[in-house]
mmCIF file of C-alpha atoms in Angstrom:
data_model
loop_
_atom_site.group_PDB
_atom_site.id
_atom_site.type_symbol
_atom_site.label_atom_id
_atom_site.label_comp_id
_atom_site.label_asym_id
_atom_site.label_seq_id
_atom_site.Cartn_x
_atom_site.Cartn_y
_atom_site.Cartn_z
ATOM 1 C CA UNK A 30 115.742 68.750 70.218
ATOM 2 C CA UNK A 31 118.794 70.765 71.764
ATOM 3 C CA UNK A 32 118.541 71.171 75.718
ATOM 4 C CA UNK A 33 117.745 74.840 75.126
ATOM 5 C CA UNK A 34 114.582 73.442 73.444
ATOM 6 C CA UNK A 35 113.800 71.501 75.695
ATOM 7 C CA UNK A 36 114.422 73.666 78.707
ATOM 8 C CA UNK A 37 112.091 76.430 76.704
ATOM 9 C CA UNK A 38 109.625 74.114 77.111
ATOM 10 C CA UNK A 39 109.765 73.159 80.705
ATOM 11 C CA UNK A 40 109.991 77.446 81.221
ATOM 12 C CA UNK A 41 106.959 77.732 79.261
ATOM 13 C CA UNK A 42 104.954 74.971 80.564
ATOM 14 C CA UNK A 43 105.759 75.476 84.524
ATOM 15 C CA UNK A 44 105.021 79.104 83.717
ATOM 16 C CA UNK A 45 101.589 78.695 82.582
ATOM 17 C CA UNK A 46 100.778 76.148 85.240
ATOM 18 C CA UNK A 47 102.037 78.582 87.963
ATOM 19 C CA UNK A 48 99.777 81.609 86.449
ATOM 20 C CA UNK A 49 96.784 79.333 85.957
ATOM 21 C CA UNK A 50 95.382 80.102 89.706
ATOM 22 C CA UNK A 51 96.544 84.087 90.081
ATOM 23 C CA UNK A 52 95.761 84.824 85.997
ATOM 24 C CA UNK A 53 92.168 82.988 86.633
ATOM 25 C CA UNK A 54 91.291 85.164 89.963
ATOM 26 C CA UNK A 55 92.243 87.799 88.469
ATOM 27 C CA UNK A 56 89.910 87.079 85.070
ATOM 28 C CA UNK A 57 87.252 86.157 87.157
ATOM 29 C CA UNK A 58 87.445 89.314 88.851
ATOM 30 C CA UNK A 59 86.995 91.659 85.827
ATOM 31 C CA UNK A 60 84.673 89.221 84.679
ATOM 32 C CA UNK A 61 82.428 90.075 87.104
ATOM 33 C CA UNK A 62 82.749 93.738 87.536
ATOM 34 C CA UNK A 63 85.258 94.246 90.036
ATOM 35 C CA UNK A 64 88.057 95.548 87.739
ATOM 36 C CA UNK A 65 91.747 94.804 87.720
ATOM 37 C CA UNK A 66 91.481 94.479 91.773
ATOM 38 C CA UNK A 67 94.926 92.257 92.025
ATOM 39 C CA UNK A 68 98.278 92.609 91.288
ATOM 40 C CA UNK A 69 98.084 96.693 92.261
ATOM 41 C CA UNK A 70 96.741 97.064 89.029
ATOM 42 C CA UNK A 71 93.945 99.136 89.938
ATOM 43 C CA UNK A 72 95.774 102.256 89.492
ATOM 44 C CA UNK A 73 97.039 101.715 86.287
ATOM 45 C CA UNK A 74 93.187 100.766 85.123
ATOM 46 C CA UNK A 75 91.741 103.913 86.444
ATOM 47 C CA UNK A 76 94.492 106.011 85.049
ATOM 48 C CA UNK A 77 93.705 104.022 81.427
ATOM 49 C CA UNK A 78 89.834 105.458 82.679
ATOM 50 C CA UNK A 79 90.577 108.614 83.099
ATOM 51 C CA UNK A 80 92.571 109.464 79.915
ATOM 52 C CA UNK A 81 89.960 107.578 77.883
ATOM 53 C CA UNK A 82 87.577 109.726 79.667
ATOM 54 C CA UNK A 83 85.308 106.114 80.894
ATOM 55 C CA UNK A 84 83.097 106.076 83.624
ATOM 56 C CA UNK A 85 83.909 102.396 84.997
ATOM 57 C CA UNK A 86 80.590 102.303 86.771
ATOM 58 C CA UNK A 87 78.730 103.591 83.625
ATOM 59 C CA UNK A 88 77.163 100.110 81.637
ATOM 60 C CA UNK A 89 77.464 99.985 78.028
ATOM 61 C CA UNK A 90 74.427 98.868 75.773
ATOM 62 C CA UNK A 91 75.975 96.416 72.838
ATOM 63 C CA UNK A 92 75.450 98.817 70.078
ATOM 64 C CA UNK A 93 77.863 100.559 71.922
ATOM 65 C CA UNK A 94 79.872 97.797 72.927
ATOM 66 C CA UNK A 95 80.259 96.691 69.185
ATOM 67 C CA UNK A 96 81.185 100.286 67.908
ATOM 68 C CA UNK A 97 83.978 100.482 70.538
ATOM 69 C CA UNK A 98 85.028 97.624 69.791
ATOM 70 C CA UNK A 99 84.546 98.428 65.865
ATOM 71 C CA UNK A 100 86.881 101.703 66.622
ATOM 72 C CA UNK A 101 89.558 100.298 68.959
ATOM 73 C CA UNK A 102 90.342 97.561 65.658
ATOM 74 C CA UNK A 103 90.394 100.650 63.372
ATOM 75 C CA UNK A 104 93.548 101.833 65.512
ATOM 76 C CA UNK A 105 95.027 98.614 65.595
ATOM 77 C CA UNK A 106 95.082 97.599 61.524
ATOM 78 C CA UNK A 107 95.797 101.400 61.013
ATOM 79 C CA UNK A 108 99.199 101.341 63.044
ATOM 80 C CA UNK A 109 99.708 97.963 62.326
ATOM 81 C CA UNK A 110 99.642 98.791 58.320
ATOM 82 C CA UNK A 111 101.738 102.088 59.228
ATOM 83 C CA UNK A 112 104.551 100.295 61.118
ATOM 84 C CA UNK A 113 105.280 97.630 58.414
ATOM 85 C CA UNK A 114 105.141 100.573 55.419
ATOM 86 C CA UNK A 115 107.495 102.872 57.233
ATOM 87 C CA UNK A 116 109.627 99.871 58.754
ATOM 88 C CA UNK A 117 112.859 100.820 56.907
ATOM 89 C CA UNK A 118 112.369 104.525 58.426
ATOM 90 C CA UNK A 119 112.388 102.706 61.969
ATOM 91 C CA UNK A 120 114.919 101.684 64.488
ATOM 92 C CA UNK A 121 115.379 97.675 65.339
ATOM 93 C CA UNK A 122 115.472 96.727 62.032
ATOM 94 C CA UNK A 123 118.814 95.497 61.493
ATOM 95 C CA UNK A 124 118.218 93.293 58.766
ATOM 96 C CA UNK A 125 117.638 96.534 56.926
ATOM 97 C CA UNK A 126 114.228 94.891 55.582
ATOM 98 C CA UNK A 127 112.555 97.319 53.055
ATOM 99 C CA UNK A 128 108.777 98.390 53.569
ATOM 100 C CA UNK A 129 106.463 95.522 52.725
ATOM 101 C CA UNK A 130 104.211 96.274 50.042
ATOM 102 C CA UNK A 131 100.560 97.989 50.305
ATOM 103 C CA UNK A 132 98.595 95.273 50.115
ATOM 104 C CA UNK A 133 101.086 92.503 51.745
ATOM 105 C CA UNK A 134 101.037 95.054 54.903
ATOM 106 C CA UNK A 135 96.969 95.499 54.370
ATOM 107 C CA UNK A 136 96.356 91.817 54.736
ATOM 108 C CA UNK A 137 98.952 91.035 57.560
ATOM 109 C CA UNK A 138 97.167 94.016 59.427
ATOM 110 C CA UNK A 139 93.959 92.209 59.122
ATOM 111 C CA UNK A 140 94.996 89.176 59.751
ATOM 112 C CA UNK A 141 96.880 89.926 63.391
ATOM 113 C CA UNK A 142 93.913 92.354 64.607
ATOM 114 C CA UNK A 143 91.403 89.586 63.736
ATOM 115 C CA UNK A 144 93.322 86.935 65.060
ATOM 116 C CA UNK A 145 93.661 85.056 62.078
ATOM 117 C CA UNK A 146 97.719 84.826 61.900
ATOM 118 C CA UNK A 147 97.267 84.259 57.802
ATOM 119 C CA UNK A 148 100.831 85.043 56.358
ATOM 120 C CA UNK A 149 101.410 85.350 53.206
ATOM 121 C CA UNK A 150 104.507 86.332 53.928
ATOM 122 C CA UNK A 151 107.954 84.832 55.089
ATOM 123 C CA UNK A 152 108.367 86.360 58.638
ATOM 124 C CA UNK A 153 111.948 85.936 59.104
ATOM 125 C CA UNK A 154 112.140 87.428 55.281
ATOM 126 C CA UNK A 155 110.020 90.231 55.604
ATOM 127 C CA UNK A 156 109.429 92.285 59.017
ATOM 128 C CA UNK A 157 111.830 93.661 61.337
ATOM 129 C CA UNK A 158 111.600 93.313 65.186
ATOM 130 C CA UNK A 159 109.978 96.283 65.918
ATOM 131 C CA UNK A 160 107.137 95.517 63.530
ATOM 132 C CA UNK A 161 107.208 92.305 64.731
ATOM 133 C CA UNK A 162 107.177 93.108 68.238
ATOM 134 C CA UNK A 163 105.091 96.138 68.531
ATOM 135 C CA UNK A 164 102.775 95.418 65.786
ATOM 136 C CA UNK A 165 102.011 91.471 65.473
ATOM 137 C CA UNK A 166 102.840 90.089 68.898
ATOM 138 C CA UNK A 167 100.553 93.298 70.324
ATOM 139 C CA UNK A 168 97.867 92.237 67.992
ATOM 140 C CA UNK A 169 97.786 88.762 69.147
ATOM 141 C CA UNK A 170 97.238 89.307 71.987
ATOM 142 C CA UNK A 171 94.467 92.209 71.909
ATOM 143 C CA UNK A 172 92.929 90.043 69.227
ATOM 144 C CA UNK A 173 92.398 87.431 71.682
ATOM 145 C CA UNK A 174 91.150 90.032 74.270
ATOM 146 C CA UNK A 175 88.653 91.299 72.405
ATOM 147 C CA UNK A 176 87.189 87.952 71.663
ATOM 148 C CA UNK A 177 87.337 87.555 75.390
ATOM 149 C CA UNK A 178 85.436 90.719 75.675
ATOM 150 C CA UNK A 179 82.753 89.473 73.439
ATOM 151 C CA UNK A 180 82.419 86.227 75.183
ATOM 152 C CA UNK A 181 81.956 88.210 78.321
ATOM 153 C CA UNK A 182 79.618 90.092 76.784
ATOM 154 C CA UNK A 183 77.362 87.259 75.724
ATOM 155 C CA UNK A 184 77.717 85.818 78.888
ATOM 156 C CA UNK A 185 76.755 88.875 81.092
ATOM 157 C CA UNK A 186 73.755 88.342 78.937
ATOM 158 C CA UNK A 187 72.596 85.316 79.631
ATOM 159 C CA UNK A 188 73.496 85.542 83.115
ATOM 160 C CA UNK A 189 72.053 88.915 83.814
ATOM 161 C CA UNK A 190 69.278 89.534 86.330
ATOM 162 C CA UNK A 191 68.541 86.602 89.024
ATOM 163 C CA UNK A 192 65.027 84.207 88.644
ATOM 164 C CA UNK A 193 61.939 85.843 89.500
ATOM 165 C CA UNK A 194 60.270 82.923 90.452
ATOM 166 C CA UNK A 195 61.815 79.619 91.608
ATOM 167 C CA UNK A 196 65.216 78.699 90.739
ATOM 168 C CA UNK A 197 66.989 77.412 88.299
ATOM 169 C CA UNK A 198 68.858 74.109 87.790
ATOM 170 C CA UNK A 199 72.319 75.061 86.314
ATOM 171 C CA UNK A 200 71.759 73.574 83.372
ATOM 172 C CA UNK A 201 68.376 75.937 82.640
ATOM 173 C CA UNK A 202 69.601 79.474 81.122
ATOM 174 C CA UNK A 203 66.247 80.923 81.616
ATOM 175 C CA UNK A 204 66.267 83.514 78.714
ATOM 176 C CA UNK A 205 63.827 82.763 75.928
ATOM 177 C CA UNK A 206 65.116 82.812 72.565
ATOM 178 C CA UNK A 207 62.620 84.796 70.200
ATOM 179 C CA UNK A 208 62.612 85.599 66.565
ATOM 180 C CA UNK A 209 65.094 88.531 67.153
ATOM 181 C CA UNK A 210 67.584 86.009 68.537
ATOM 182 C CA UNK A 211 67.171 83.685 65.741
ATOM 183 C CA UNK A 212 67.681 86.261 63.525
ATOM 184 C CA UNK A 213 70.946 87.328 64.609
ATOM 185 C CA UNK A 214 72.038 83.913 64.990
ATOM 186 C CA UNK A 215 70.766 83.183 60.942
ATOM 187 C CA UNK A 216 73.212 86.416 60.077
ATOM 188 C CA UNK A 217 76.072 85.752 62.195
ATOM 189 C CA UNK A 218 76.032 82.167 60.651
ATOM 190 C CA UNK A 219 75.449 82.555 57.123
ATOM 191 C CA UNK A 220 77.256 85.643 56.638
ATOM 192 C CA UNK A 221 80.901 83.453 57.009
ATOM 193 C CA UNK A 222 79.952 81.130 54.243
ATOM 194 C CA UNK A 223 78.785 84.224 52.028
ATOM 195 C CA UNK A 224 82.180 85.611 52.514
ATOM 196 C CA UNK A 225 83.988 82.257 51.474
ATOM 197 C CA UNK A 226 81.923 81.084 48.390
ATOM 198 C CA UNK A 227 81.543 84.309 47.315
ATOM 199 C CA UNK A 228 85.283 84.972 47.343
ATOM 200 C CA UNK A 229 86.109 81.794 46.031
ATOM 201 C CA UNK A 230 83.836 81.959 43.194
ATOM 202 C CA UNK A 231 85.001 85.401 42.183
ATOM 203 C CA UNK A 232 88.687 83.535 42.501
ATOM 204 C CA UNK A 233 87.765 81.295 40.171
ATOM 205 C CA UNK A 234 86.656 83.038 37.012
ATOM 206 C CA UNK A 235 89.198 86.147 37.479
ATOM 207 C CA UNK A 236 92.494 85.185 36.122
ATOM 208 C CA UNK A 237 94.096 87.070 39.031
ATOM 209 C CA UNK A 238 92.282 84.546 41.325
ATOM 210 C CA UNK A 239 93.017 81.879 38.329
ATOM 211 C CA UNK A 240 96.877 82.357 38.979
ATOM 212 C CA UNK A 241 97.123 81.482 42.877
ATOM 213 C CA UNK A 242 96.961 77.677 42.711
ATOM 214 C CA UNK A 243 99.659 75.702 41.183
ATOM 215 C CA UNK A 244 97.612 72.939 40.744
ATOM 216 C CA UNK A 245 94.738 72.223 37.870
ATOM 217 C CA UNK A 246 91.445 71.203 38.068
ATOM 218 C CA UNK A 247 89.651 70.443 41.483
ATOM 219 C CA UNK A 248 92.750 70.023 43.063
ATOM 220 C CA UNK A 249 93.178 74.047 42.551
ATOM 221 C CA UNK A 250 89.708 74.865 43.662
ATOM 222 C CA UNK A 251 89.939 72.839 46.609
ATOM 223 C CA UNK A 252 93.351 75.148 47.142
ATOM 224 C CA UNK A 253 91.426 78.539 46.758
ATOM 225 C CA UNK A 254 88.016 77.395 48.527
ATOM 226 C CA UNK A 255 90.411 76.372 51.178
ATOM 227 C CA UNK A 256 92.278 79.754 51.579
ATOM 228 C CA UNK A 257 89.160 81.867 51.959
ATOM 229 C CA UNK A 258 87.612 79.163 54.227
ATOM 230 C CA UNK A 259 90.800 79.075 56.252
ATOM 231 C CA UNK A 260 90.475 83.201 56.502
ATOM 232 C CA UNK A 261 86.767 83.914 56.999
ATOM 233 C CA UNK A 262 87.201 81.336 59.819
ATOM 234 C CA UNK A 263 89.812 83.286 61.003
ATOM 235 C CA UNK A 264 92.182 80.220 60.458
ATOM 236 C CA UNK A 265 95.254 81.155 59.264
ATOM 237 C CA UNK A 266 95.974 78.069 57.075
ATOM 238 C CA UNK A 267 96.238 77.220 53.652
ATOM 239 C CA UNK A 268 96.794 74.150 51.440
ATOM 240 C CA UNK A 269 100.461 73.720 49.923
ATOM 241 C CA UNK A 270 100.628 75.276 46.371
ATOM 242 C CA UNK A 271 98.457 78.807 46.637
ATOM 243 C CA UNK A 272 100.547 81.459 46.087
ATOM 244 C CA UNK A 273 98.649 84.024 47.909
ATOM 245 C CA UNK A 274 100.917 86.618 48.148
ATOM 246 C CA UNK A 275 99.668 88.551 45.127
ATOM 247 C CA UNK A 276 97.304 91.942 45.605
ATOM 248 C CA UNK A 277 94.685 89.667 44.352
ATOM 249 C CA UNK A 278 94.560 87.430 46.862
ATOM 250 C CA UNK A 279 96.024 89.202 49.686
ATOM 251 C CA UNK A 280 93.068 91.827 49.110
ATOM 252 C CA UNK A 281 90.163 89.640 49.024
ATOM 253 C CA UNK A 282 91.573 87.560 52.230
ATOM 254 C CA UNK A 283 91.903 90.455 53.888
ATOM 255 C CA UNK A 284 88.673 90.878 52.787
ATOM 256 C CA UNK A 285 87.267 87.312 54.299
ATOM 257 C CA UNK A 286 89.182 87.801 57.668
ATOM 258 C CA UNK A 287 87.716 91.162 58.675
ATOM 259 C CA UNK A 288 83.995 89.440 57.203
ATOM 260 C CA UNK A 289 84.794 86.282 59.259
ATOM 261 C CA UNK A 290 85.298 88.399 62.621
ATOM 262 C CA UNK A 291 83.540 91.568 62.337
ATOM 263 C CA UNK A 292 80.370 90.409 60.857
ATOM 264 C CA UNK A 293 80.150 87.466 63.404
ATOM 265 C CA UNK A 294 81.349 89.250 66.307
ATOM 266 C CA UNK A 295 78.083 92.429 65.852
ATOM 267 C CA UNK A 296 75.109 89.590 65.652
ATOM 268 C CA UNK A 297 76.649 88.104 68.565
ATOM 269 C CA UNK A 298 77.003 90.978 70.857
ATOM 270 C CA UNK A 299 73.364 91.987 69.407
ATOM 271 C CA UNK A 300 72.300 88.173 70.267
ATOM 272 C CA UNK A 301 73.979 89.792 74.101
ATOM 273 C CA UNK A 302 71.980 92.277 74.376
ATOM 274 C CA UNK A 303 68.613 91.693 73.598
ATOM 275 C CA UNK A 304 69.072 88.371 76.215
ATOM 276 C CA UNK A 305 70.303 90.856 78.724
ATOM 277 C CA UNK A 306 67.217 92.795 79.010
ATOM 278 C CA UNK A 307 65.027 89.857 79.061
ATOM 279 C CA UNK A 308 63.699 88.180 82.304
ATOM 280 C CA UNK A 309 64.361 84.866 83.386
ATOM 281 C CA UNK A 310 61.547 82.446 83.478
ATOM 282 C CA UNK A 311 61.083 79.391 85.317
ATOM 283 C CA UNK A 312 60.765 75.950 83.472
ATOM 284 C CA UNK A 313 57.698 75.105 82.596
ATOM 285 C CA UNK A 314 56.017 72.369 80.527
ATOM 286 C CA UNK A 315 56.967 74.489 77.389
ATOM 287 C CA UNK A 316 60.582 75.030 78.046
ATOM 288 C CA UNK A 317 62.634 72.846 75.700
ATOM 289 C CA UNK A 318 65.964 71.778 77.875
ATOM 290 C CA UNK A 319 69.296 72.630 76.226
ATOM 291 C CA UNK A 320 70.583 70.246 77.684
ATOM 292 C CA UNK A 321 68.384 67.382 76.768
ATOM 293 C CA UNK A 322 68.944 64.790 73.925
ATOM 294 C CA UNK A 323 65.612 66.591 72.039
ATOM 295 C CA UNK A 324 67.911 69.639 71.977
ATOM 296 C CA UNK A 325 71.023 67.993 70.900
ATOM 297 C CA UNK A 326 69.437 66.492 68.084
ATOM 298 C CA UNK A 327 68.029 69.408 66.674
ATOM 299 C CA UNK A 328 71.563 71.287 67.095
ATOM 300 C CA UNK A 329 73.573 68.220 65.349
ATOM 301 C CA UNK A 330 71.051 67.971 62.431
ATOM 302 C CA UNK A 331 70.557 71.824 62.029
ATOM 303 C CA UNK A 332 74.259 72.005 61.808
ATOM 304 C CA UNK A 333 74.648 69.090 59.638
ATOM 305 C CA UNK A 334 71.925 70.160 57.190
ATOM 306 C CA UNK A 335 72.853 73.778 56.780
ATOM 307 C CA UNK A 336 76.500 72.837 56.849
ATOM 308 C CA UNK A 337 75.620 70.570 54.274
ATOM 309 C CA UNK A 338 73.477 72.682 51.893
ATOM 310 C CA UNK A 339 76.222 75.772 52.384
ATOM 311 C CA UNK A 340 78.761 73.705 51.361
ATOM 312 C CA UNK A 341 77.719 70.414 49.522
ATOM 313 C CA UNK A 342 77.803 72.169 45.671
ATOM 314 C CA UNK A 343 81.147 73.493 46.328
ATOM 315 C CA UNK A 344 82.730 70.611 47.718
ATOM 316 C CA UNK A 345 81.569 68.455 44.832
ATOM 317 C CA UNK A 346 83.389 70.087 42.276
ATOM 318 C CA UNK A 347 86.846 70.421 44.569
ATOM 319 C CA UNK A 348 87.696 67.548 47.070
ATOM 320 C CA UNK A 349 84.719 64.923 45.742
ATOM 321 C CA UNK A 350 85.349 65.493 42.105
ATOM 322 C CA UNK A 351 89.349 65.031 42.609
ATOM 323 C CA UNK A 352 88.453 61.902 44.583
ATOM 324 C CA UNK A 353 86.180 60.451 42.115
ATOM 325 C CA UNK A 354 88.694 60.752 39.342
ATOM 326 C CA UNK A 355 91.859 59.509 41.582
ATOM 327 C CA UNK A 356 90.497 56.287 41.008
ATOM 328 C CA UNK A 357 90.608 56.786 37.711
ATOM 329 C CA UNK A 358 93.872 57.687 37.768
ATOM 330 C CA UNK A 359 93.982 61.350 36.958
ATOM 331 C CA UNK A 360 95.704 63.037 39.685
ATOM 332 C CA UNK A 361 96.107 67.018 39.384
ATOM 333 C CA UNK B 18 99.040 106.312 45.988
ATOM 334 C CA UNK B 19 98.857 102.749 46.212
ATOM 335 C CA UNK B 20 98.787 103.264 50.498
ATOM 336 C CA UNK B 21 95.702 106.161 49.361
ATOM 337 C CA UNK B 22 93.885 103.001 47.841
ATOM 338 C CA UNK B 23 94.569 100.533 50.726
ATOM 339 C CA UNK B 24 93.411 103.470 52.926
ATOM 340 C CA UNK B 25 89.880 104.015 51.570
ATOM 341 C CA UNK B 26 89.257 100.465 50.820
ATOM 342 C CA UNK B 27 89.683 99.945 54.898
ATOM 343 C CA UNK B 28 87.724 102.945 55.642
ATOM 344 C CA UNK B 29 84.734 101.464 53.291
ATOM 345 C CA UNK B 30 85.421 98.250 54.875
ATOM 346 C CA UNK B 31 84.834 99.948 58.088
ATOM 347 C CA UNK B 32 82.184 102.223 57.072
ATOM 348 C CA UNK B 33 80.155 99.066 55.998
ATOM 349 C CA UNK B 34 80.912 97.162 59.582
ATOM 350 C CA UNK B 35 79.564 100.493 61.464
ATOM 351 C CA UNK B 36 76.493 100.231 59.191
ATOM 352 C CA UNK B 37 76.360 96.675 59.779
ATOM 353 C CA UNK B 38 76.015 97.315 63.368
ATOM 354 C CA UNK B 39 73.330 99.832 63.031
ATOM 355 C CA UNK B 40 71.206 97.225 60.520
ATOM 356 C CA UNK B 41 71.339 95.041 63.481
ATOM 357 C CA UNK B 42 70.504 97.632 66.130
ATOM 358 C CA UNK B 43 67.378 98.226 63.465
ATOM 359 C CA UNK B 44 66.323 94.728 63.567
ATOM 360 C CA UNK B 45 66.577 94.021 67.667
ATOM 361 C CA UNK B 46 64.816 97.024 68.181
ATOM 362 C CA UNK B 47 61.935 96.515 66.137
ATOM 363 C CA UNK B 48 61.870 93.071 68.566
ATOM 364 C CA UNK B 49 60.235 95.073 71.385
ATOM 365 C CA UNK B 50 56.898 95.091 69.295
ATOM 366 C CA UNK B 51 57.194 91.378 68.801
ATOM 367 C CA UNK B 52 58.181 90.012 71.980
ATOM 368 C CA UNK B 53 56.034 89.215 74.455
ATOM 369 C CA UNK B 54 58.505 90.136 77.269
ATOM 370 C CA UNK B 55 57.847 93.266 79.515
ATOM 371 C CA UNK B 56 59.643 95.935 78.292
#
């Protein structure tokens, strides 16, 4: 490592310590409705309030929560896309890097706003440093903002509205979970592995999908099954030997990615907003703990079983099968 | 053309994520007749 390495590192790290207190105040504070109250920012967030034409005081149901949230990504991939097809047209480029291709641009788009960082692309190679700068670094970090947002969201709604009754331990959330809850939960968690057997099976009867993997047999399933995991997971990472920067495959990640945040993000916030409106009620002889071992079994076996029937069959012909016949000495 | 193509695909992509959202908003609301919580 040179010393400018390593002093990047000190920077970096002392940096982040030193924010940790002010950054989490001030988190905390918008967390909990009191809006960007440090750092002066205040102004500059009613300002943002009035030209978006938002009542800060005004509460926002989760239907309307997820469309926002739907329409402020539509802006982002939309300039995102724009910005890498007109990049040559652009100042700050002065590598003189061409546009990158339709559906190249389409899937890095997706990728940033959903926080997936997938690249099929060499970044050095490819984007200037105004696409780079304005586009993917802004997307990082809104990515990650809106997935704060959400988390908020679901919070608020299992915090909302204090106990009726007596209190409750901190362990106790209070909210029941009915059939609606359970529901969203069922599509928020099967609609990811949809996405990535779906897209992998498609994959692997189209020769388009057929022509990624450099490797034969399992070996190249377990590549492909891998890649759409890695983006309906909003991953980002891929086995060595997929070349996935084809309009095939850079269409139908795309595809996973904005299945493997959208579609999981909208149960969720629904899951938010249905607990929000509910009472709490005390603990009673009927409550099952969360946070007892009863609980924790159910949660470790549900997730092992339905883990396990999602993704047993598909498994057994890519990573098991290759294993299996390793020993017999076929490698692929 | 080709940035015509990558255009509506997004917009259908979009266009089934909005109706996404309201088949959920269909399904929590019919919850009110099922739940036993005050409304």
């Amino acid at each position: 490592m040179t010393w400018q390495g390593g002093l990047q590192i000190a920077v970096f790290a002392a940096l982040v310590t030193a924010a940790v207190k002010p950054l989490g105040l001030h988190i905390a504070g918008v967390a909990e409705g009191q809006g960007a109250s440090r750092f002066g920012l205040r102004r500059v967030e009613n300002g943002i309030y009035r030209l978006a034409g938002v009542d800060p005081a005004e509460e926002q149901g989760w239907i309307g929560y997820a469309v926002a949230l739907l329409s402020f990504h539509v802006a982002g991939i939309v300039l995102l896309y724009v910005l890498q097809r007109i990049q040559s047209l652009l100042p700050l480029n002065p590598q003189g890097f061409a546009a990158v291709g339709p559906d190249l641009a389409l899937n890095t788009a997706v990728s940033f706003a959903t926080n997936t960082s997938w690249q099929s692309y060499g970044g050095e190679t490819t984007l200037g440093y105004l696409a780079q700068m304005a586009g993917i670094t802004v997307q990082s970090f809104l990515s990650c903002a809106t997935g704060v947002a959400v988390a908020l969201a679901l919070v608020r709604g299992i915090a909302r509205r204090s106990v009726r009754t007596i209190g409750r331990t901190p362990e106790y959330l209070g909210k029941k979970i009915e059939a609606n809850e359970v529901k969203m939960a069922m599509v928020a968690l099967l609609c990811v592995p949809a996405f990535i057997l779906g897209l992998t099976a498609i994959a692997a009867v189209l020769p388009a999908g057929l022509a990624g993997p450099s490797n034969a047999g399992p070996h190249g399933f377990s590549e492909m099954l891998y890649a759409y995991t890695s983006a309906a997971a909003t991953n980002g990472s891929a086995f060595a030997g997929l070349n996935a920067n084809t309009p095939f495959y850079n269409l139908t990640l795309a595809a996973g990615m904005f299945a493997g945040r959208f579609l999981v993000i909208v149960p969720v916030l629904a899951i938010a907003g249905t607990l929000a409106r509910k009472l709490r009620v005390p603990a009673s002889a009927g409550t099952l703990p969360t946070h007892g071992p009863l609980f924790v079994t159910f949660l470790v076996g549900t997730i092992v079983i339905v883990g396990g029937l999602t993704f047993f069959p598909a498994l057994a012909i890519g990573p098991l099968a290759e294993h299996l016949v390793m020993h017999a000495g076929i490698t692929y | 053309m080709l940035d015509l193509v990558m255009v509506v695909m997004l917009a259908i992509a979009f266009a089934g994520a909005f109706a996404y959202v309201r088949a959920c908003a269909a399904m929590t609301e019919r919850r009110s007749a099922a739940s036993d919580e005050p409304p």
